[in-house]
Coordinates of C-alpha atoms in Angstrom, one line a residue:
Chain A
M1 CA -12.1 46.5 -5.9
K2 CA -14.0 44.7 -3.8
S3 CA -17.2 43.2 -4.3
K4 CA -20.0 41.8 -1.9
F5 CA -22.1 39.2 -2.0
V6 CA -25.2 37.9 -0.2
V7 CA -25.9 34.3 0.5
T8 CA -29.2 32.5 2.2
V9 CA -27.8 29.2 3.7
E10 CA -30.3 26.7 1.9
F11 CA -31.3 23.5 3.5
G12 CA -29.7 20.9 1.4
E13 CA -26.0 22.5 2.4
T14 CA -27.1 21.7 5.9
D15 CA -25.8 18.6 7.9
P16 CA -27.1 16.1 10.2
A17 CA -25.6 18.2 13.0
A18 CA -27.2 20.8 11.3
I19 CA -24.3 23.2 10.5
V20 CA -23.6 23.7 7.0
F21 CA -21.4 21.1 5.3
Y22 CA -17.5 22.9 4.9
P23 CA -17.2 22.4 0.9
N24 CA -20.3 24.8 0.0
F25 CA -17.8 27.4 1.5
F26 CA -15.9 26.7 -1.5
R27 CA -19.0 26.6 -3.8
W28 CA -19.9 30.3 -2.2
F29 CA -15.9 31.6 -2.9
D30 CA -16.1 30.5 -6.5
A31 CA -19.4 32.3 -7.2
S32 CA -18.1 35.6 -5.5
A33 CA -14.6 35.5 -7.4
W34 CA -16.9 35.2 -10.3
R35 CA -19.0 38.5 -9.0
L36 CA -15.4 40.0 -8.4
F37 CA -14.6 39.3 -12.0
A38 CA -17.7 41.0 -13.4
K39 CA -17.9 43.6 -11.6
A40 CA -14.6 44.4 -13.0
G41 CA -15.8 43.7 -16.6
L42 CA -14.7 40.1 -16.8
T43 CA -17.2 37.9 -17.6
F44 CA -16.7 34.1 -18.9
D45 CA -17.4 35.3 -22.2
V46 CA -14.5 38.2 -22.1
F47 CA -12.1 35.7 -20.5
R48 CA -12.5 33.6 -23.5
E49 CA -13.3 36.3 -26.4
E50 CA -10.9 39.3 -25.4
F51 CA -8.1 37.3 -23.6
G52 CA -8.3 33.6 -25.1
L53 CA -8.1 32.3 -21.7
I54 CA -10.5 29.1 -20.2
G55 CA -10.9 31.4 -17.3
A56 CA -9.0 31.8 -13.8
P57 CA -8.5 27.9 -12.4
I58 CA -7.6 27.6 -8.9
V59 CA -4.3 25.9 -8.0
E60 CA -4.6 26.3 -4.0
A61 CA -7.4 27.1 -1.9
R62 CA -8.0 27.3 1.7
S63 CA -10.3 28.5 4.8
K64 CA -10.5 28.9 8.2
F65 CA -13.8 28.5 9.9
I66 CA -14.3 30.4 12.7
K67 CA -18.4 30.1 13.5
P68 CA -20.6 27.6 12.4
L69 CA -23.6 28.5 10.1
R70 CA -27.2 27.2 10.0
F71 CA -30.0 26.7 7.4
E72 CA -31.6 30.4 6.9
D73 CA -28.4 32.5 8.0
S74 CA -27.5 35.3 5.7
I75 CA -24.0 35.8 5.1
E76 CA -22.0 38.7 3.1
I77 CA -18.9 37.5 1.4
T78 CA -16.4 40.4 0.4
S79 CA -14.2 39.3 -1.8
Y80 CA -10.6 41.2 -3.3
V81 CA -7.2 40.5 -4.8
A82 CA -5.1 40.8 -1.9
S83 CA -1.5 40.4 -4.1
W84 CA 0.0 39.5 -7.5
K85 CA 2.8 37.5 -8.6
Q86 CA 3.9 36.8 -12.4
K87 CA 1.4 34.3 -12.8
T88 CA -0.4 33.9 -10.1
F89 CA -2.6 35.7 -7.8
N90 CA -4.4 35.5 -4.2
L91 CA -8.1 36.0 -3.8
V92 CA -9.6 36.9 -0.1
H93 CA -13.3 36.2 0.7
E94 CA -14.3 37.1 4.0
V95 CA -17.7 35.8 5.1
R96 CA -19.3 37.9 7.9
K97 CA -23.1 37.1 9.6
D98 CA -24.3 40.2 11.5
G99 CA -21.0 41.9 10.8
E100 CA -19.1 38.9 12.8
V101 CA -16.7 37.0 10.7
C102 CA -17.5 33.2 10.6
A103 CA -15.1 32.2 7.7
E104 CA -11.9 33.6 5.8
G105 CA -11.1 31.7 2.5
L106 CA -8.3 32.3 -0.4
E107 CA -8.4 31.3 -3.7
I108 CA -5.1 31.2 -5.4
R109 CA -5.6 31.4 -9.0
V110 CA -3.9 31.6 -12.5
C111 CA -4.9 32.8 -15.8
A112 CA -5.0 29.9 -18.1
E113 CA -5.3 28.9 -22.0
R114 CA -6.3 25.7 -23.8
L115 CA -3.2 24.0 -24.7
K116 CA -2.5 24.6 -29.0
D117 CA -2.0 20.9 -29.6
G118 CA -6.1 20.3 -29.9
S119 CA -5.9 18.0 -26.4
Q120 CA -8.1 19.0 -23.8
G121 CA -4.7 20.2 -21.6
I122 CA -4.3 23.9 -20.2
R123 CA -1.4 25.9 -19.2
A124 CA -1.3 29.0 -16.7
V125 CA 0.3 31.9 -18.6
P126 CA 1.9 35.4 -17.2
I127 CA -1.6 37.3 -16.3
P128 CA -2.3 40.2 -18.7
D129 CA -2.1 43.6 -17.3
E130 CA -5.5 44.5 -17.9
I131 CA -6.9 41.8 -16.3
R132 CA -4.4 43.1 -13.1
K133 CA -5.7 46.1 -13.9
R134 CA -9.4 46.1 -14.0
L135 CA -9.2 44.2 -10.9
S136 CA -7.4 46.8 -8.9
A137 CA -9.1 49.5 -10.4
D138 CA -11.2 51.7 -7.5
D139 CA -14.7 50.5 -6.7
Chain B
M1 CA -3.5 4.0 9.8
K2 CA -4.3 5.0 6.5
S3 CA -7.6 4.3 4.2
K4 CA -7.9 4.2 0.6
F5 CA -10.8 5.8 -1.3
V6 CA -11.3 5.2 -5.2
V7 CA -13.7 7.9 -6.6
T8 CA -14.5 7.7 -10.2
V9 CA -15.0 11.8 -11.9
E10 CA -18.8 12.5 -12.4
F11 CA -20.1 14.2 -15.4
G12 CA -21.7 16.9 -13.0
E13 CA -18.5 17.4 -10.9
T14 CA -16.6 19.0 -14.2
D15 CA -17.2 22.4 -15.4
P16 CA -17.6 24.2 -18.6
A17 CA -13.9 23.8 -19.0
A18 CA -14.1 20.0 -18.8
I19 CA -12.2 20.0 -15.8
V20 CA -13.2 19.3 -11.8
F21 CA -14.8 22.1 -10.2
Y22 CA -12.6 22.2 -7.2
P23 CA -15.0 22.0 -4.1
N24 CA -16.0 18.7 -5.5
F25 CA -12.3 18.1 -4.3
F26 CA -13.5 19.1 -0.4
R27 CA -16.4 17.0 -0.6
W28 CA -14.0 13.8 -1.4
F29 CA -11.8 14.8 1.6
D30 CA -14.8 14.5 3.9
A31 CA -15.8 11.6 2.4
S32 CA -12.4 9.9 2.6
A33 CA -12.1 11.2 6.3
W34 CA -15.5 9.1 7.3
R35 CA -13.9 6.0 5.5
L36 CA -10.6 6.5 7.5
F37 CA -12.7 6.8 10.8
A38 CA -15.1 3.8 9.7
K39 CA -12.0 1.8 9.4
A40 CA -10.8 2.7 12.8
G41 CA -14.2 1.7 14.5
L42 CA -15.6 5.6 14.1
T43 CA -18.9 5.7 12.4
F44 CA -21.2 8.2 13.2
D45 CA -23.4 6.3 15.3
V46 CA -20.2 5.4 17.3
F47 CA -19.1 9.2 17.6
R48 CA -22.8 10.0 18.8
E49 CA -23.2 7.1 21.3
E50 CA -20.1 6.1 22.3
F51 CA -18.6 9.5 22.8
G52 CA -21.4 12.0 23.0
L53 CA -19.8 13.8 20.1
I54 CA -21.4 15.1 17.3
G55 CA -18.8 14.0 15.1
A56 CA -15.5 15.7 14.0
P57 CA -16.0 19.0 12.3
I58 CA -13.4 21.5 10.3
V59 CA -12.0 24.2 11.3
E60 CA -9.8 24.6 8.3
A61 CA -9.4 23.1 5.4
R62 CA -6.8 23.4 2.3
S63 CA -6.1 22.3 -0.8
K64 CA -3.0 22.0 -3.6
F65 CA -4.5 21.4 -7.0
I66 CA -2.0 19.9 -8.8
K67 CA -3.0 18.5 -12.3
P68 CA -6.7 18.9 -13.5
L69 CA -8.9 15.7 -13.5
R70 CA -11.5 15.5 -15.9
F71 CA -14.6 13.4 -16.5
E72 CA -14.7 9.7 -16.3
D73 CA -11.3 9.8 -14.0
S74 CA -10.4 7.2 -11.7
I75 CA -8.9 8.2 -8.8
E76 CA -7.3 6.9 -5.0
I77 CA -7.1 9.2 -2.3
T78 CA -4.8 8.1 0.5
S79 CA -6.0 9.6 4.1
Y80 CA -4.5 10.0 7.2
V81 CA -3.7 11.7 10.6
A82 CA -0.6 13.3 10.3
S83 CA -0.2 14.8 13.3
W84 CA -2.0 15.5 16.6
K85 CA -2.6 18.7 19.2
Q86 CA -4.8 18.5 22.5
K87 CA -7.8 19.4 20.6
T88 CA -7.4 19.5 16.8
F89 CA -6.0 16.6 14.7
N90 CA -4.4 17.2 10.8
L91 CA -6.1 15.0 8.5
V92 CA -4.2 14.4 5.0
H93 CA -5.5 13.8 2.0
E94 CA -3.6 12.5 -1.2
V95 CA -5.1 12.5 -4.6
R96 CA -3.4 10.1 -7.4
K97 CA -4.4 9.4 -11.1
D98 CA -2.5 6.6 -12.2
G99 CA 0.1 6.9 -9.1
E100 CA 0.9 10.8 -10.1
V101 CA -0.4 12.9 -7.1
C102 CA -3.0 15.6 -8.3
A103 CA -4.2 17.8 -5.4
E104 CA -2.6 17.7 -1.9
G105 CA -5.2 17.9 0.9
L106 CA -5.5 19.0 4.5
E107 CA -7.9 19.0 7.1
I108 CA -7.7 20.0 10.7
R109 CA -10.6 18.7 12.5
V110 CA -12.2 18.9 16.2
C111 CA -14.2 16.7 17.9
A112 CA -17.5 18.7 18.9
E113 CA -20.5 17.8 21.5
R114 CA -23.3 19.9 21.7
L115 CA -23.8 22.8 24.1
K116 CA -25.9 21.4 27.2
D117 CA -28.0 24.8 27.1
G118 CA -30.4 23.8 24.9
S119 CA -29.3 25.5 22.0
Q120 CA -28.2 24.4 18.7
G121 CA -24.9 25.3 19.6
I122 CA -21.2 23.1 19.8
R123 CA -18.1 23.3 21.1
A124 CA -14.5 21.4 20.6
V125 CA -13.7 19.2 23.5
P126 CA -10.2 17.7 24.2
I127 CA -9.4 15.0 21.9
P128 CA -10.6 11.3 23.9
D129 CA -7.6 9.2 24.2
E130 CA -9.6 6.0 23.1
I131 CA -10.1 8.2 19.3
R132 CA -6.6 9.2 18.8
K133 CA -5.6 5.6 20.2
R134 CA -7.9 4.1 17.6
L135 CA -6.9 6.3 14.6
S136 CA -3.4 5.7 15.3
A137 CA -3.7 2.0 15.3
D138 CA -1.8 -0.2 12.6
D139 CA -3.6 -0.8 9.3
Chain C
M1 CA -49.8 32.4 -1.9
K2 CA -47.3 32.2 -4.4
S3 CA -43.4 33.2 -3.8
K4 CA -40.9 34.6 -6.4
F5 CA -37.1 33.4 -5.9
V6 CA -34.5 34.7 -7.9
V7 CA -31.3 32.7 -9.0
T8 CA -28.2 33.5 -10.7
V9 CA -26.7 30.7 -12.2
E10 CA -23.5 30.0 -10.9
F11 CA -20.3 28.7 -13.1
G12 CA -20.2 25.4 -11.0
E13 CA -23.8 24.2 -11.6
T14 CA -23.0 23.9 -15.5
D15 CA -21.4 21.4 -16.8
P16 CA -18.7 20.6 -19.8
A17 CA -21.8 21.4 -22.6
A18 CA -22.0 24.9 -20.7
I19 CA -25.5 24.0 -19.5
V20 CA -26.8 23.5 -16.0
F21 CA -26.8 19.8 -14.8
Y22 CA -30.0 19.2 -14.2
P23 CA -29.8 18.1 -10.6
N24 CA -29.2 21.7 -10.2
F25 CA -32.7 22.7 -10.6
F26 CA -33.8 20.1 -8.2
R27 CA -32.0 21.9 -5.2
W28 CA -33.5 25.3 -6.7
F29 CA -37.0 23.9 -6.2
D30 CA -36.3 22.8 -2.9
A31 CA -34.6 26.3 -1.8
S32 CA -37.9 27.9 -3.6
A33 CA -40.1 25.4 -1.2
W34 CA -38.7 26.8 1.9
R35 CA -39.0 30.5 0.6
L36 CA -42.6 29.9 0.1
F37 CA -42.6 27.8 3.6
A38 CA -41.1 30.9 5.3
K39 CA -42.9 33.4 3.6
A40 CA -45.9 31.1 5.3
G41 CA -44.4 31.7 8.3
L42 CA -43.6 28.1 7.9
T43 CA -39.6 28.1 9.4
F44 CA -37.6 25.0 10.1
D45 CA -37.8 25.8 13.5
V46 CA -42.1 26.2 13.2
F47 CA -42.4 23.3 11.8
R48 CA -40.4 22.0 14.8
E49 CA -41.4 23.7 17.8
E50 CA -45.0 24.7 16.8
F51 CA -45.8 21.5 15.0
G52 CA -43.4 18.5 16.5
L53 CA -42.6 18.3 12.5
I54 CA -39.4 17.3 10.8
G55 CA -40.5 19.4 7.6
A56 CA -41.9 18.3 4.7
P57 CA -40.2 16.1 2.8
I58 CA -40.7 14.8 -0.9
V59 CA -42.2 11.7 -1.8
E60 CA -41.9 12.4 -5.9
A61 CA -40.4 15.0 -7.7
R62 CA -40.4 16.0 -11.6
S63 CA -39.6 18.3 -14.0
K64 CA -39.9 19.0 -17.4
F65 CA -36.9 21.1 -18.6
I66 CA -37.8 23.2 -21.6
K67 CA -34.9 25.8 -22.3
P68 CA -31.2 25.0 -21.3
L69 CA -29.7 27.6 -18.6
R70 CA -26.1 28.8 -18.9
F71 CA -23.7 30.6 -16.4
E72 CA -24.8 33.8 -15.3
D73 CA -28.2 33.8 -16.8
S74 CA -30.4 34.9 -14.1
I75 CA -33.9 33.4 -13.4
E76 CA -37.4 33.7 -11.2
I77 CA -38.8 31.0 -9.6
T78 CA -42.5 31.1 -8.9
S79 CA -43.6 28.5 -6.4
Y80 CA -47.0 27.8 -4.6
V81 CA -49.2 24.5 -3.7
A82 CA -51.3 23.6 -6.4
S83 CA -53.5 20.6 -4.6
W84 CA -54.0 19.2 -1.6
K85 CA -54.7 15.7 -0.1
Q86 CA -55.1 14.2 2.9
K87 CA -51.2 13.2 3.4
T88 CA -49.9 15.3 0.6
F89 CA -49.4 18.0 -1.6
N90 CA -48.3 19.1 -5.0
L91 CA -45.6 22.0 -5.0
V92 CA -45.4 23.6 -8.6
H93 CA -42.0 25.4 -9.5
E94 CA -42.1 27.9 -12.5
V95 CA -38.6 28.7 -14.3
R96 CA -38.6 31.7 -15.9
K97 CA -35.9 34.0 -17.7
D98 CA -36.9 37.2 -19.4
G99 CA -40.3 36.1 -18.9
E100 CA -40.1 32.5 -20.9
V101 CA -41.0 29.1 -19.3
C102 CA -37.1 27.1 -19.2
A103 CA -38.7 24.4 -16.6
E104 CA -41.9 23.3 -14.8
G105 CA -41.1 21.4 -11.8
L106 CA -43.2 19.1 -9.3
E107 CA -42.9 18.2 -5.7
I108 CA -45.4 16.2 -4.1
R109 CA -44.8 16.6 -0.5
V110 CA -45.9 15.0 3.2
C111 CA -45.4 16.1 6.6
A112 CA -43.8 13.9 8.6
E113 CA -42.8 13.6 12.2
R114 CA -39.8 11.2 13.7
L115 CA -41.2 8.3 15.3
K116 CA -41.4 7.9 18.8
D117 CA -39.6 4.8 19.1
G118 CA -36.0 6.5 19.2
S119 CA -35.0 5.2 15.8
Q120 CA -34.2 7.6 13.6
G121 CA -37.6 6.6 11.5
I122 CA -40.1 9.3 10.3
R123 CA -43.4 8.5 8.9
A124 CA -46.1 10.9 7.2
V125 CA -49.0 12.3 9.2
P126 CA -52.3 14.0 7.9
I127 CA -51.3 17.9 7.1
P128 CA -52.3 19.9 10.5
D129 CA -55.1 22.4 9.2
E130 CA -53.0 25.6 10.2
I131 CA -50.1 24.6 7.9
R132 CA -52.6 24.3 4.8
K133 CA -54.6 27.2 5.5
R134 CA -51.3 29.7 6.2
L135 CA -49.9 28.1 3.0
S136 CA -53.7 29.0 1.3
A137 CA -53.7 32.7 2.5
D138 CA -53.9 35.6 0.1
D139 CA -50.3 37.0 -0.6
Chain D
M1 CA -28.7 -4.2 -21.3
K2 CA -28.7 -3.2 -17.6
S3 CA -26.0 -1.2 -15.5
K4 CA -25.3 -2.0 -12.1
F5 CA -24.0 0.6 -10.1
V6 CA -23.4 0.6 -6.3
V7 CA -23.3 3.9 -4.2
T8 CA -22.5 4.8 -0.6
V9 CA -24.6 7.4 0.8
E10 CA -21.9 10.3 2.2
F11 CA -22.6 12.8 5.1
G12 CA -23.0 15.3 3.4
E13 CA -25.4 14.2 0.7
T14 CA -28.0 14.2 4.4
D15 CA -29.4 17.0 5.9
P16 CA -30.7 18.0 9.6
A17 CA -33.1 15.3 9.4
A18 CA -30.4 12.5 8.8
I19 CA -31.9 11.6 5.5
V20 CA -30.5 12.1 2.0
F21 CA -31.4 15.5 0.5
Y22 CA -33.6 14.4 -2.5
P23 CA -31.4 16.3 -5.5
N24 CA -28.4 13.8 -4.7
F25 CA -30.8 10.8 -6.0
F26 CA -31.0 12.8 -9.7
R27 CA -26.8 13.5 -9.5
W28 CA -26.9 9.6 -8.8
F29 CA -29.1 8.9 -12.2
D30 CA -27.2 10.9 -14.2
A31 CA -23.9 9.2 -13.3
S32 CA -25.8 5.8 -13.1
A33 CA -26.4 6.8 -16.9
W34 CA -23.2 7.5 -17.8
R35 CA -22.1 4.0 -16.3
L36 CA -24.8 2.5 -18.6
F37 CA -23.3 4.4 -21.5
A38 CA -20.4 3.2 -21.1
K39 CA -20.8 0.0 -20.7
A40 CA -22.8 0.3 -24.4
G41 CA -19.2 1.8 -25.3
L42 CA -20.8 5.0 -25.4
T43 CA -18.0 7.6 -23.3
F44 CA -18.4 11.1 -23.8
D45 CA -15.3 11.2 -26.4
V46 CA -17.4 8.5 -28.3
F47 CA -20.5 10.9 -28.2
R48 CA -18.4 13.6 -29.4
E49 CA -15.7 12.0 -31.6
E50 CA -17.7 9.3 -33.3
F51 CA -21.3 10.9 -33.4
G52 CA -20.9 14.5 -33.4
L53 CA -22.9 15.1 -30.3
I54 CA -22.6 16.6 -26.9
G55 CA -24.0 13.8 -25.4
A56 CA -27.7 12.8 -24.2
P57 CA -29.4 16.1 -22.3
I58 CA -32.4 15.5 -20.2
V59 CA -35.6 16.8 -21.0
E60 CA -37.5 15.4 -18.3
A61 CA -36.8 13.7 -15.1
R62 CA -39.1 12.5 -12.1
S63 CA -38.8 10.1 -9.2
K64 CA -40.7 8.6 -6.6
F65 CA -38.9 8.3 -3.2
I66 CA -40.4 5.4 -1.5
K67 CA -37.7 4.8 1.6
P68 CA -35.8 7.4 3.3
L69 CA -31.5 6.6 2.8
R70 CA -29.2 7.7 5.4
F71 CA -25.4 8.5 5.9
E72 CA -23.3 5.3 5.3
D73 CA -26.5 3.2 3.6
S74 CA -25.3 1.2 0.6
I75 CA -27.2 1.4 -2.2
E76 CA -27.3 -0.4 -5.9
I77 CA -28.4 1.1 -9.1
T78 CA -30.0 -0.5 -11.8
S79 CA -30.5 1.9 -14.8
Y80 CA -31.5 0.7 -18.2
V81 CA -33.6 2.0 -21.5
A82 CA -37.1 1.3 -21.4
S83 CA -38.4 2.7 -24.1
W84 CA -37.3 4.8 -27.3
K85 CA -39.1 7.1 -29.3
Q86 CA -37.6 8.6 -32.5
K87 CA -35.8 11.7 -31.0
T88 CA -36.4 10.5 -27.1
F89 CA -35.6 7.6 -25.1
N90 CA -36.6 7.0 -21.5
L91 CA -34.1 6.0 -19.2
V92 CA -35.3 4.0 -15.6
H93 CA -33.2 4.1 -12.3
E94 CA -33.8 1.4 -9.4
V95 CA -32.3 2.1 -6.1
R96 CA -32.4 -0.9 -3.9
K97 CA -31.1 -1.3 -1.1
D98 CA -30.4 -4.9 0.6
G99 CA -32.9 -5.8 -2.2
E100 CA -35.6 -3.5 -1.2
V101 CA -36.8 -0.8 -3.8
C102 CA -36.3 2.9 -1.8
A103 CA -36.5 5.1 -4.9
E104 CA -38.0 4.7 -9.0
G105 CA -36.4 7.3 -11.2
L106 CA -37.1 8.2 -14.9
E107 CA -34.9 10.3 -17.3
I108 CA -36.6 11.4 -20.8
R109 CA -33.4 11.9 -22.5
V110 CA -32.8 13.4 -26.3
C111 CA -29.2 13.1 -28.2
A112 CA -28.0 16.6 -29.1
E113 CA -25.7 18.3 -31.5
R114 CA -24.4 22.2 -30.9
L115 CA -25.9 24.4 -33.3
K116 CA -23.9 25.5 -36.4
D117 CA -24.7 29.0 -36.1
G118 CA -21.4 29.6 -33.7
S119 CA -23.8 30.1 -30.9
Q120 CA -23.7 27.9 -27.8
G121 CA -27.0 26.6 -28.5
I122 CA -27.8 23.3 -28.8
R123 CA -30.9 20.8 -30.7
A124 CA -32.1 17.6 -30.2
V125 CA -31.7 15.2 -33.5
P126 CA -33.2 11.8 -34.3
I127 CA -31.9 9.1 -32.3
P128 CA -28.6 7.1 -34.4
D129 CA -29.8 3.4 -35.1
E130 CA -26.0 3.0 -34.0
I131 CA -26.6 4.3 -30.3
R132 CA -30.1 2.8 -30.0
K133 CA -28.3 -0.9 -31.3
R134 CA -25.8 -0.6 -28.4
L135 CA -28.1 0.6 -25.8
S136 CA -30.3 -2.5 -26.7
A137 CA -27.4 -5.0 -26.7
D138 CA -27.6 -7.7 -24.8
D139 CA -25.2 -8.0 -21.4

């Protein structure tokens, strides 16, 4: 399963060099991840109510920035799960402008639940089969 | 040369799971990079006026997120150049809370100038010796 | 002339109370203002190249927040110029969810140019007739 | 009671005109409000645990922007409660650079609790006397 997310670069996302300030790419990756999850029926409410999870927090994130983006550019972000381990999965985010790759992102995420001790702590749990299945379904 | 940058986690930097929304780590890395540059005498004005550069844009960024951070946490970010190539350099950002590592970031940056063709385009140039020298000085 | 701008509330725009962190409304107002300008043929490049202006900076901004918004909410922002003075104009931003008003924003903006003294300074200029005319055209 | 909050303008907070993108002022106002609350002993945990409140959400925000700020500027934000009503209070935020006022902000906030119906809804409650008393104490 792949999701497509179209973003228009906003004025406030660009810097004095008139190019996108790079942390915004990671904001877009997170937003694109949630669109992929939603496409798989995994909204924030479903994570909490059906699976007892607080969501799928990040343990690692990376991006290569290949071509700079400017205000008013329109980009398309293609997101999908590239691989699974027992407790982590790798999400790939390809950013294209006019079909050309501008950035390649990777997020390594876990499924996490609140600790039962009443603290605000969280811990990773084995990825539920149902979550893996939904994110691996055909488009 | 190493810089130390103290950050307090703000309310608006945390999410419904009450932990820091991860793109904010990259905002802090960029801010910490500029503090290291400033310590080496490389302010934004110096980049432009002394070196004819628009600054040191990112070509790759990564972070491992080891312990979640919460609102009102105080963290210290230690930043330094870990290695140099002809056109790129690697900046390391270590995020600690109470001495314990919470995140480890890496930024690969270049030195860039505006294209001379009147466009808004930019291109990487060999890193000036003087920039390497200043960022390699003792504290 | 009125513009309509559809926004989906992102995870990272919400806070530990699970509602939108309010500065994001102003990010949306600015983005919606640029969409209104673009509809009137006033892109960032047109401001600079045709009018010699750096854009239309803010001198005052306000918003009433009537109903809280949550992650995955879809909202529509209607933006238009409500009044003109010689050097300022008032932009209204109405935020609706399912037709119901959630926030009412106001931005007071000027048209500004760079000072000719080589400094980074800017100053407000009388609003060009052509800009007023384009933003007052029928939809 | 007044709080002082020192902020350094970051690169990513400025725009292609090389001045601060205005929603960042509201991010700083919120951060400065939390510092005032903390000075009065009203941390996020105290709001929740001692008063059963989710915090002090915004119902209205305004700012006048008097002088533009640039990357590397250091500013001081003075925050205090200027007036009280039964359910709302007005927070003033004065932004100064080198002693000169650059922006004047106002936030109108309420004290809010979660609805008891199990929904994610919130509602304003009369401001507890103890909260008013703490925020009105001498410095």
